[in-house]
Tab-separated table of C-alpha atoms in Angstrom:
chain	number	residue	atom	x	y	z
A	1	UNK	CA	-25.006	9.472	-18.698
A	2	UNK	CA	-25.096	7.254	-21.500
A	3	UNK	CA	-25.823	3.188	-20.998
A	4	UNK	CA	-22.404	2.596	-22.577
A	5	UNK	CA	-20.908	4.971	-20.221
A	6	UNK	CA	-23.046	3.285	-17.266
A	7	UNK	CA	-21.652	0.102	-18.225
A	8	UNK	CA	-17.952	1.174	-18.286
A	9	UNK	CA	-19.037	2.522	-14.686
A	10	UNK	CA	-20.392	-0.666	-13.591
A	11	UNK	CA	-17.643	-2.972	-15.135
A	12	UNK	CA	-15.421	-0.777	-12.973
A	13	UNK	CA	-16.901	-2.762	-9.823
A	14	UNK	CA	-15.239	-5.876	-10.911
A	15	UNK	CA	-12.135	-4.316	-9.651
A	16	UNK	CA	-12.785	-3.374	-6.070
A	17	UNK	CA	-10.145	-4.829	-4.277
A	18	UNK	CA	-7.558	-3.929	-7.060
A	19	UNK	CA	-8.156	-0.041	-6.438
A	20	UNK	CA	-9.325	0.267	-2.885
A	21	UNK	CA	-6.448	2.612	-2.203
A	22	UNK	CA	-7.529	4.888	-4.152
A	23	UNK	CA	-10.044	7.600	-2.591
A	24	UNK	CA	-12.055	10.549	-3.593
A	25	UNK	CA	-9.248	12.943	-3.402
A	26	UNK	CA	-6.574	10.761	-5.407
A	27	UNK	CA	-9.439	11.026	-8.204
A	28	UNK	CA	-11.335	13.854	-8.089
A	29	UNK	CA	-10.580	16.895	-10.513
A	30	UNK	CA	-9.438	19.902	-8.352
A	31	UNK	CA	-9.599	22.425	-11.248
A	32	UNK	CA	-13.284	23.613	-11.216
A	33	UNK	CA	-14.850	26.032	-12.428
A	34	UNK	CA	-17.786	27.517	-10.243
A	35	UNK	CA	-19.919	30.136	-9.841
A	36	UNK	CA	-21.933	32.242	-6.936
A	37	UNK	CA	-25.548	32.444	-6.403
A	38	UNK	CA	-25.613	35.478	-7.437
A	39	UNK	CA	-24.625	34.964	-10.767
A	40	UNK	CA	-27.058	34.359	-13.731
A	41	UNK	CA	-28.395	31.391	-15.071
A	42	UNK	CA	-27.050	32.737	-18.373
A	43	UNK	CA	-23.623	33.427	-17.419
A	44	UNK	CA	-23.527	29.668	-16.683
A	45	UNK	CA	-25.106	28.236	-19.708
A	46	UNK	CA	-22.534	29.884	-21.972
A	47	UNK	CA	-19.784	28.218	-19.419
A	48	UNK	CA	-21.430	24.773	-19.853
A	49	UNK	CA	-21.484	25.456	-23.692
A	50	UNK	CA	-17.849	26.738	-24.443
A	51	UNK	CA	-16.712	24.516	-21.663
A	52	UNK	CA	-18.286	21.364	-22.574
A	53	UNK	CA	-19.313	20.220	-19.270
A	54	UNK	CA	-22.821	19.409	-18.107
A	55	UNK	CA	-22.548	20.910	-14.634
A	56	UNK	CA	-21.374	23.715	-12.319
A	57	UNK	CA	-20.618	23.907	-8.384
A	58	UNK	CA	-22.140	27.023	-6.589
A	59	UNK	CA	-19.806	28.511	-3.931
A	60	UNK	CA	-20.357	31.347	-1.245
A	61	UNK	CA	-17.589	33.780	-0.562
A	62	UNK	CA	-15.599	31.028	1.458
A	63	UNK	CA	-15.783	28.903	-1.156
A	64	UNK	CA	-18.774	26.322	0.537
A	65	UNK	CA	-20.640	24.398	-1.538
A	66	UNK	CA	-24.187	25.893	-1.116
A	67	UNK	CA	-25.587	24.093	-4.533
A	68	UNK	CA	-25.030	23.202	-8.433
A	69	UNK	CA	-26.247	23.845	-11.859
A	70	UNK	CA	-26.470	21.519	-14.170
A	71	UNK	CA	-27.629	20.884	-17.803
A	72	UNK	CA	-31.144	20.137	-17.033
A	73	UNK	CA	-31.513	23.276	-14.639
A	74	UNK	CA	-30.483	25.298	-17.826
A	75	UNK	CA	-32.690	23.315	-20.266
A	76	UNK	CA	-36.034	24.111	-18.210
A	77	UNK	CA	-34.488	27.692	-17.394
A	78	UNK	CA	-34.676	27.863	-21.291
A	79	UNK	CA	-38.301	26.567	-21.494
A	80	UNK	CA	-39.584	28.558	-18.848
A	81	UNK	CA	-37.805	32.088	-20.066
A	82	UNK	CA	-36.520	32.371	-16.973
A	83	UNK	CA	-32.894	31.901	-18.063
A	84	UNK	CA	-31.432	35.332	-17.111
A	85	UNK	CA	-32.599	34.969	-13.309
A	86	UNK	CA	-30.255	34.335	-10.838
A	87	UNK	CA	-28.983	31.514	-9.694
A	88	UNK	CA	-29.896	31.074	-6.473
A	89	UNK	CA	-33.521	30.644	-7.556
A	90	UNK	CA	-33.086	27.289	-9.587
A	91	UNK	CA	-29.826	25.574	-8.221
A	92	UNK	CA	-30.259	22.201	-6.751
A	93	UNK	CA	-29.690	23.223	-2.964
A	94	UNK	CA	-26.952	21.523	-0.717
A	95	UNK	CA	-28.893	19.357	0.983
A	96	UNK	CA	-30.018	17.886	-2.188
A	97	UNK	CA	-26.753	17.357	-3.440
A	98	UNK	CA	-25.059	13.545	-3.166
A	99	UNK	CA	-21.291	14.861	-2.692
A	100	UNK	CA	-18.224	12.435	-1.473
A	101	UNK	CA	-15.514	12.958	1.470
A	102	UNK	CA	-11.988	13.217	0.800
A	103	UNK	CA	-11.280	9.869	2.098
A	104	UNK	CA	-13.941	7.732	0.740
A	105	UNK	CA	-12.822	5.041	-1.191
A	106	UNK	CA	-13.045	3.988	-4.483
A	107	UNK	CA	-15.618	1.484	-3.929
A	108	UNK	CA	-18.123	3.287	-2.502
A	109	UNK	CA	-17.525	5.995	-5.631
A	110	UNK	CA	-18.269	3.214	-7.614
A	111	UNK	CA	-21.201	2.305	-6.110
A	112	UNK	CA	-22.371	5.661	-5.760
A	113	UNK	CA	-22.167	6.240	-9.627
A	114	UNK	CA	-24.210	2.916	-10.255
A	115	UNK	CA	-27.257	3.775	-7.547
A	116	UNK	CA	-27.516	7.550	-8.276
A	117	UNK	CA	-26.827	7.795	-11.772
A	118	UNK	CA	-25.881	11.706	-11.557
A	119	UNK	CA	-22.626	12.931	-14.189
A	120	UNK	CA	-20.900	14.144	-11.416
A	121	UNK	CA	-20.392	14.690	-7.505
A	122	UNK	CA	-18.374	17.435	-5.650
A	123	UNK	CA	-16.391	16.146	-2.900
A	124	UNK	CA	-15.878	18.452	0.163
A	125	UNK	CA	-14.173	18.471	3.411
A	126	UNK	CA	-16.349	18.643	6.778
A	127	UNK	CA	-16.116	22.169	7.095
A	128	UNK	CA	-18.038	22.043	3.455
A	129	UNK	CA	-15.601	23.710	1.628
A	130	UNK	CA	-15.253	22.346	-2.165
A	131	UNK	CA	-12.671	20.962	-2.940
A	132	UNK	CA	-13.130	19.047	-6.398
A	133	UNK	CA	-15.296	17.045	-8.367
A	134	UNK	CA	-16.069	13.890	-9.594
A	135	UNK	CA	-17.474	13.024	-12.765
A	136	UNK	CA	-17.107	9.408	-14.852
A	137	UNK	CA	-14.458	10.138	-16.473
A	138	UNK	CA	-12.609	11.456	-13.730
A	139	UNK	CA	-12.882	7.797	-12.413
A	140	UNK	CA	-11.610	6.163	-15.891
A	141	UNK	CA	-8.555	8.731	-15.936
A	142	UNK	CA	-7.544	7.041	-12.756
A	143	UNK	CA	-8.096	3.081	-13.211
A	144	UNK	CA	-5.942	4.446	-16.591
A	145	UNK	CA	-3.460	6.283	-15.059
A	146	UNK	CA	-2.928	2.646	-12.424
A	147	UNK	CA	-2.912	0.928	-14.857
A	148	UNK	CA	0.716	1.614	-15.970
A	149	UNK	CA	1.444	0.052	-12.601
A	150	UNK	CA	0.582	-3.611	-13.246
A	151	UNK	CA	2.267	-6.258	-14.901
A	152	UNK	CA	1.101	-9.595	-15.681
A	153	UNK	CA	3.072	-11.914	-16.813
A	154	UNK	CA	1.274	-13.977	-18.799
A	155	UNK	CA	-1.881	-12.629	-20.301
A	156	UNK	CA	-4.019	-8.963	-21.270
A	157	UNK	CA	-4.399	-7.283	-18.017
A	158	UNK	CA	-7.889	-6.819	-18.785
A	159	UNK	CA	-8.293	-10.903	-19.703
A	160	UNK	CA	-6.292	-11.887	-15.686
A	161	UNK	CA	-7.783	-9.159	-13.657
A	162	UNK	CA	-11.016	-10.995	-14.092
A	163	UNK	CA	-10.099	-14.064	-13.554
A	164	UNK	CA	-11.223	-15.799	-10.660
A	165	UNK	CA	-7.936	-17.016	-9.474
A	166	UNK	CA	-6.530	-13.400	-8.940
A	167	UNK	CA	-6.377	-11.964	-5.549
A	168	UNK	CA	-6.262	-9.098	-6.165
A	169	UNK	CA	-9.660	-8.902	-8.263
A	170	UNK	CA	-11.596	-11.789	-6.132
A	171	UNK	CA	-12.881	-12.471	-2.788
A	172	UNK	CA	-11.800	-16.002	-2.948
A	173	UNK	CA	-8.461	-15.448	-1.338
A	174	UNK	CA	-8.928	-13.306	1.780
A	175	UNK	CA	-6.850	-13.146	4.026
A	176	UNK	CA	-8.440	-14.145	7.070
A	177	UNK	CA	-8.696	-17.863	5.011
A	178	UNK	CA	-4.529	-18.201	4.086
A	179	UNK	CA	-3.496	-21.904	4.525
A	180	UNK	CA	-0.283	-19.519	5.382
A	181	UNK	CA	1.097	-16.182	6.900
A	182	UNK	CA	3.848	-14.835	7.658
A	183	UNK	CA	4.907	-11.528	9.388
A	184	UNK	CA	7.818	-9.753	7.597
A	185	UNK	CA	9.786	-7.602	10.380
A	186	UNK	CA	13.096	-6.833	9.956
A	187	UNK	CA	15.473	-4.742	7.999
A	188	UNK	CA	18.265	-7.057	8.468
A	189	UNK	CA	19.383	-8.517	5.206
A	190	UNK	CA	20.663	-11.496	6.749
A	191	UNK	CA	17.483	-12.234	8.414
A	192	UNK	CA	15.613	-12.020	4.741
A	193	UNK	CA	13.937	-15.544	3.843
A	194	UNK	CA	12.585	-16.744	7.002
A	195	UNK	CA	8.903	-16.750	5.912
A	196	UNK	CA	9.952	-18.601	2.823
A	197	UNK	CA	11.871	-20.906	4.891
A	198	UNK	CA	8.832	-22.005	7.247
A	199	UNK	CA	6.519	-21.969	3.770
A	200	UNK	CA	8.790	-24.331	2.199
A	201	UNK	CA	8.610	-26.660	5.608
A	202	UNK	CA	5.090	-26.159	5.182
A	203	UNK	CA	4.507	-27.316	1.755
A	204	UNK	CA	7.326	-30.356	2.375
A	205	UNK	CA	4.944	-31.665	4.998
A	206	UNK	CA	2.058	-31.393	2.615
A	207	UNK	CA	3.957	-33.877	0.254
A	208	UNK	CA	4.326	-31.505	-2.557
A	209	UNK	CA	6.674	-32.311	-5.617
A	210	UNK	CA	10.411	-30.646	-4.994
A	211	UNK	CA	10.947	-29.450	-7.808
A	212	UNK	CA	7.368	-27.720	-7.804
A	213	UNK	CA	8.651	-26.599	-3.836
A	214	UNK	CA	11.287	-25.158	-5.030
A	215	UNK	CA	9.793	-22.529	-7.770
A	216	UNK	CA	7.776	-21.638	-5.176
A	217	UNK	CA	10.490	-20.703	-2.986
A	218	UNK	CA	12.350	-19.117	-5.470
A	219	UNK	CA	9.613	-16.697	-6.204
A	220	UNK	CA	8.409	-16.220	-2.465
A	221	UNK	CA	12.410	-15.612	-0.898
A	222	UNK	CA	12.925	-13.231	-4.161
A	223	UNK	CA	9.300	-11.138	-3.147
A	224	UNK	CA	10.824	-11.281	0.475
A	225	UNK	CA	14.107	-10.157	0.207
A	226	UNK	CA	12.363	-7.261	-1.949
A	227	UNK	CA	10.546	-6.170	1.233
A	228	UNK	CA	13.487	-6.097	3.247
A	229	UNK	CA	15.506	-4.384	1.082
A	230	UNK	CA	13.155	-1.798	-0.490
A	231	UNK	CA	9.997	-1.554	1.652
A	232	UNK	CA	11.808	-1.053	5.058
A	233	UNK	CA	11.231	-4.521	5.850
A	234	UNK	CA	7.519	-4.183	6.748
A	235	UNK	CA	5.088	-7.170	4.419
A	236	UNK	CA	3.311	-9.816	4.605
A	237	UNK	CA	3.306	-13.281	3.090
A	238	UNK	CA	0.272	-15.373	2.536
A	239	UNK	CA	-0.074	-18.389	0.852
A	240	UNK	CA	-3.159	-20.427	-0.167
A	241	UNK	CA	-3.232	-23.858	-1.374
A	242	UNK	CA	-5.010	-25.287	-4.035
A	243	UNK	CA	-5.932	-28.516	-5.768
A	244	UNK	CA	-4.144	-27.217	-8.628
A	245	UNK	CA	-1.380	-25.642	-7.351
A	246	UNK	CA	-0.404	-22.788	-4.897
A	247	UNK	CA	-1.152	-19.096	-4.676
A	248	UNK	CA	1.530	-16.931	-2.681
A	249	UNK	CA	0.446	-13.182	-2.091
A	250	UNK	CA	3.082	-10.428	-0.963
A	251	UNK	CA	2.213	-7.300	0.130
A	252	UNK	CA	4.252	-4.501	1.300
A	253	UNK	CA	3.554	-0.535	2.410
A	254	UNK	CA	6.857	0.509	1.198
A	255	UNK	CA	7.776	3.358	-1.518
A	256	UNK	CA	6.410	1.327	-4.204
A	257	UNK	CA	7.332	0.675	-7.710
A	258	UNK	CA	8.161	3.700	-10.075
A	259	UNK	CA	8.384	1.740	-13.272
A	260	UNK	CA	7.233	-1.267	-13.164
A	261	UNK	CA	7.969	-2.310	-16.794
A	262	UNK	CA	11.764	-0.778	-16.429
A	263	UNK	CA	12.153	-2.913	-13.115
A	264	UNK	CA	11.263	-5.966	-14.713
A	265	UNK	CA	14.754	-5.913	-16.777
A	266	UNK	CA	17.610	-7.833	-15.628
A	267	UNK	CA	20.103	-6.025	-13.942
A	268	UNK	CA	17.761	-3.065	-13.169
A	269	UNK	CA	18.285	-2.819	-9.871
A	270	UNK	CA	17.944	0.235	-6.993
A	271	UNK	CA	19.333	-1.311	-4.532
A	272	UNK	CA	21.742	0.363	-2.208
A	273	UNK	CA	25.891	-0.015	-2.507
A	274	UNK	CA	26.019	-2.153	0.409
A	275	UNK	CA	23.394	-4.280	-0.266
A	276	UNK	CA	24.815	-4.799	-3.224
A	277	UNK	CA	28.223	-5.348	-1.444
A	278	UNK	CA	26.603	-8.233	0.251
A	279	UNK	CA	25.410	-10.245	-2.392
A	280	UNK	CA	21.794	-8.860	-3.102
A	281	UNK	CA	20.474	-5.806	-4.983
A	282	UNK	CA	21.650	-7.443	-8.431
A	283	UNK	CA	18.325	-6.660	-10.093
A	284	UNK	CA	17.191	-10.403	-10.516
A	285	UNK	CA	14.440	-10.027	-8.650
A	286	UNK	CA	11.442	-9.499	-10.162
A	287	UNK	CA	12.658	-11.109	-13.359
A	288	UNK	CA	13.439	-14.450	-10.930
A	289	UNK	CA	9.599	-14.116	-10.106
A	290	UNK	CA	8.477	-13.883	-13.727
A	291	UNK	CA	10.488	-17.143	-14.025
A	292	UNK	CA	9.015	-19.066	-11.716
A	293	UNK	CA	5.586	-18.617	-11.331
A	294	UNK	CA	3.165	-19.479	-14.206
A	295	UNK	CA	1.311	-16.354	-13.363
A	296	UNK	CA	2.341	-13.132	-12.040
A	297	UNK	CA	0.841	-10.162	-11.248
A	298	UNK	CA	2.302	-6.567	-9.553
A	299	UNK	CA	0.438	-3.839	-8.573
A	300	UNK	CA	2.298	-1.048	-7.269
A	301	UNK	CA	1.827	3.096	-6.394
A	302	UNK	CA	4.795	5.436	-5.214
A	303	UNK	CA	4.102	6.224	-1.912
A	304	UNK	CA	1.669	3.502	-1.193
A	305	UNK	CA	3.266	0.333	-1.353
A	306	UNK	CA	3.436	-2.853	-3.753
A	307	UNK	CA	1.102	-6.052	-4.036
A	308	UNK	CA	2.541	-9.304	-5.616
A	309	UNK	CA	0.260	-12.211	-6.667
A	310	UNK	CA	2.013	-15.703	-7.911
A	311	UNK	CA	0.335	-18.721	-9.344
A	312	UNK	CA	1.871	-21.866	-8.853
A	313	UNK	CA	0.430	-24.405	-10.904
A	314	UNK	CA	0.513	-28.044	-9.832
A	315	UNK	CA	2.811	-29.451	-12.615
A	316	UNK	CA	4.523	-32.433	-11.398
A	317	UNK	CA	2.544	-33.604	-8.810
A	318	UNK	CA	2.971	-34.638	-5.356
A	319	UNK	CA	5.847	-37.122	-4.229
């Protein structure tokens, strides 16, 4: 692995807490090619060579991981003339080989990749059956592939994910430490706002500005009312506050967001008829949140829920 590579590895740390639902099996690559023990060296140097890759698992019969090949193996196989002997002589054995679980999670991938240094890792299940493999770029195919899923508001994602002030890339808001929380737990419509309700109370006894109370209610009740009506009412609501302003973080475990960039558009909506029937649903939403807050960001996967960050900053001051 090249030092440029290692340092797009290692920058990829930064964003823990932005990817830690993502695990071994939602990135590895479960196309692989692999060969047998008994198989020859040679057979898997010309693989590695039309193939372009710089390793290769070794299976039994049941399709265990027993050991792998890799360029270096084939390199001294070469310098030794010993390149049309078997396999099974020269792999790097099983026990020898740092693999990952399905369900480990991105961060310790990450960390794996900086403290090992190896091009790639087979993951397997605990009967040690093989069931992919993980190599660097594996990992950069799926930060890319998330990527489509965030939108910030106001700046490069690249530029506000490393910002200190995001949530969702810093352990300064945690959520043990919210000035604020509130339980969303209902699928009533009608009951939709009642965390923003007792945040606004909150931040009225704090002496905060009402005009600067009121954006943030705007943006909290429309991130709300979202849950309810698209995340089968299940969230959360923190808030923390600041000396410049206040941070409000919304998470849900709902369907997530599709399309982020296509939900952002006025009148996009996917609400139901009869929410819409009652008033809500109008697809105002998200673009109501964009409007309010002076930063934004939304991280969302289909099937695993959506994260909302807003920055409030402290414009006008406290009454």
């Amino acid at each position: 692995m090249s030092e440029i590579e290692l340092d797009l590895i290692s920058h990829l740390s930064e964003y823990k807490r932005i990817f830690s639902f993502l695990t071994a099996e939602d990135i590895m690559k479960k196309e692989l090619i692999t060969l047998t023990p008994e198989n020859y060296l040679s057979e898997a140097r010309v693989i590695m060579r039309d193939k372009r890759i710089s390793g290769i698992p070794i299976v039994d019969k049941e399709g265990k991981l027993v050991g792998l090949v890799s360029t270096e193996r084939i390199i001294r196989a070469l310098e030794e003339g010993i390149i049309s002997n078997k396999i099974k002589e020269y792999m790097t054995p099983r026990e020898k080989i740092v693999y990952f679980s399905p369900k480990d999670t991105f961060e310790k991938i990450v960390e794996t990749f900086e403290r090992y240094r190896y091009g790639r890792y087979p993951v397997i299940d605990e009967h040690n059956k093989l069931l992919g493999l993980i190599t660097k770029h594996d990992i950069l195919r799926a930060i890319l592939k998330q990527f489509h899923s965030i939108y910030i508001h106001d700046r490069r994602r690249e530029e506000y994910l490393n910002r200190e002030v995001s949530i969702l890339a810093s352990d300064k808001f945690i959520e043990d430490k919210a000035s604020f929380r509130y339980d969303i737990n209902t699928q009533s419509i009608s009951e939709a706002g009642e965390g923003t309700a007792l945040l606004k109370k909150v931040l009225e006894k704090r002496g905060y500005h009402r005009d600067f109370i009121r954006r943030v209610s705007i943006g909290t009740y429309e991130a709300e009312v979202n849950v309810v009506i698209h995340a089968g009412g299940k969230g959360l609501i923190l808030a923390f506050f600041e000396e410049d302003g206040v941070v409000v973080f919304v998470r849900d475990w709902g369907p997530g967001i599709e399309d982020i960039d296509l939900a952002m558009k006025e009148g996009f909506s996917t609400a139901p008829d009869h929410i819409r029937e009652l008033g809500f649903g109008a697809g105002m939403g998200l673009p109501n949140m964009r409007r309010a807050a002076d930063r934004l960001v939304i991280l969302s996967q289909s099937g695993k829920g959506t994260r909302v960050e807003m920055v409030f900053n402290l414009k006008e001051g406290r009454d």
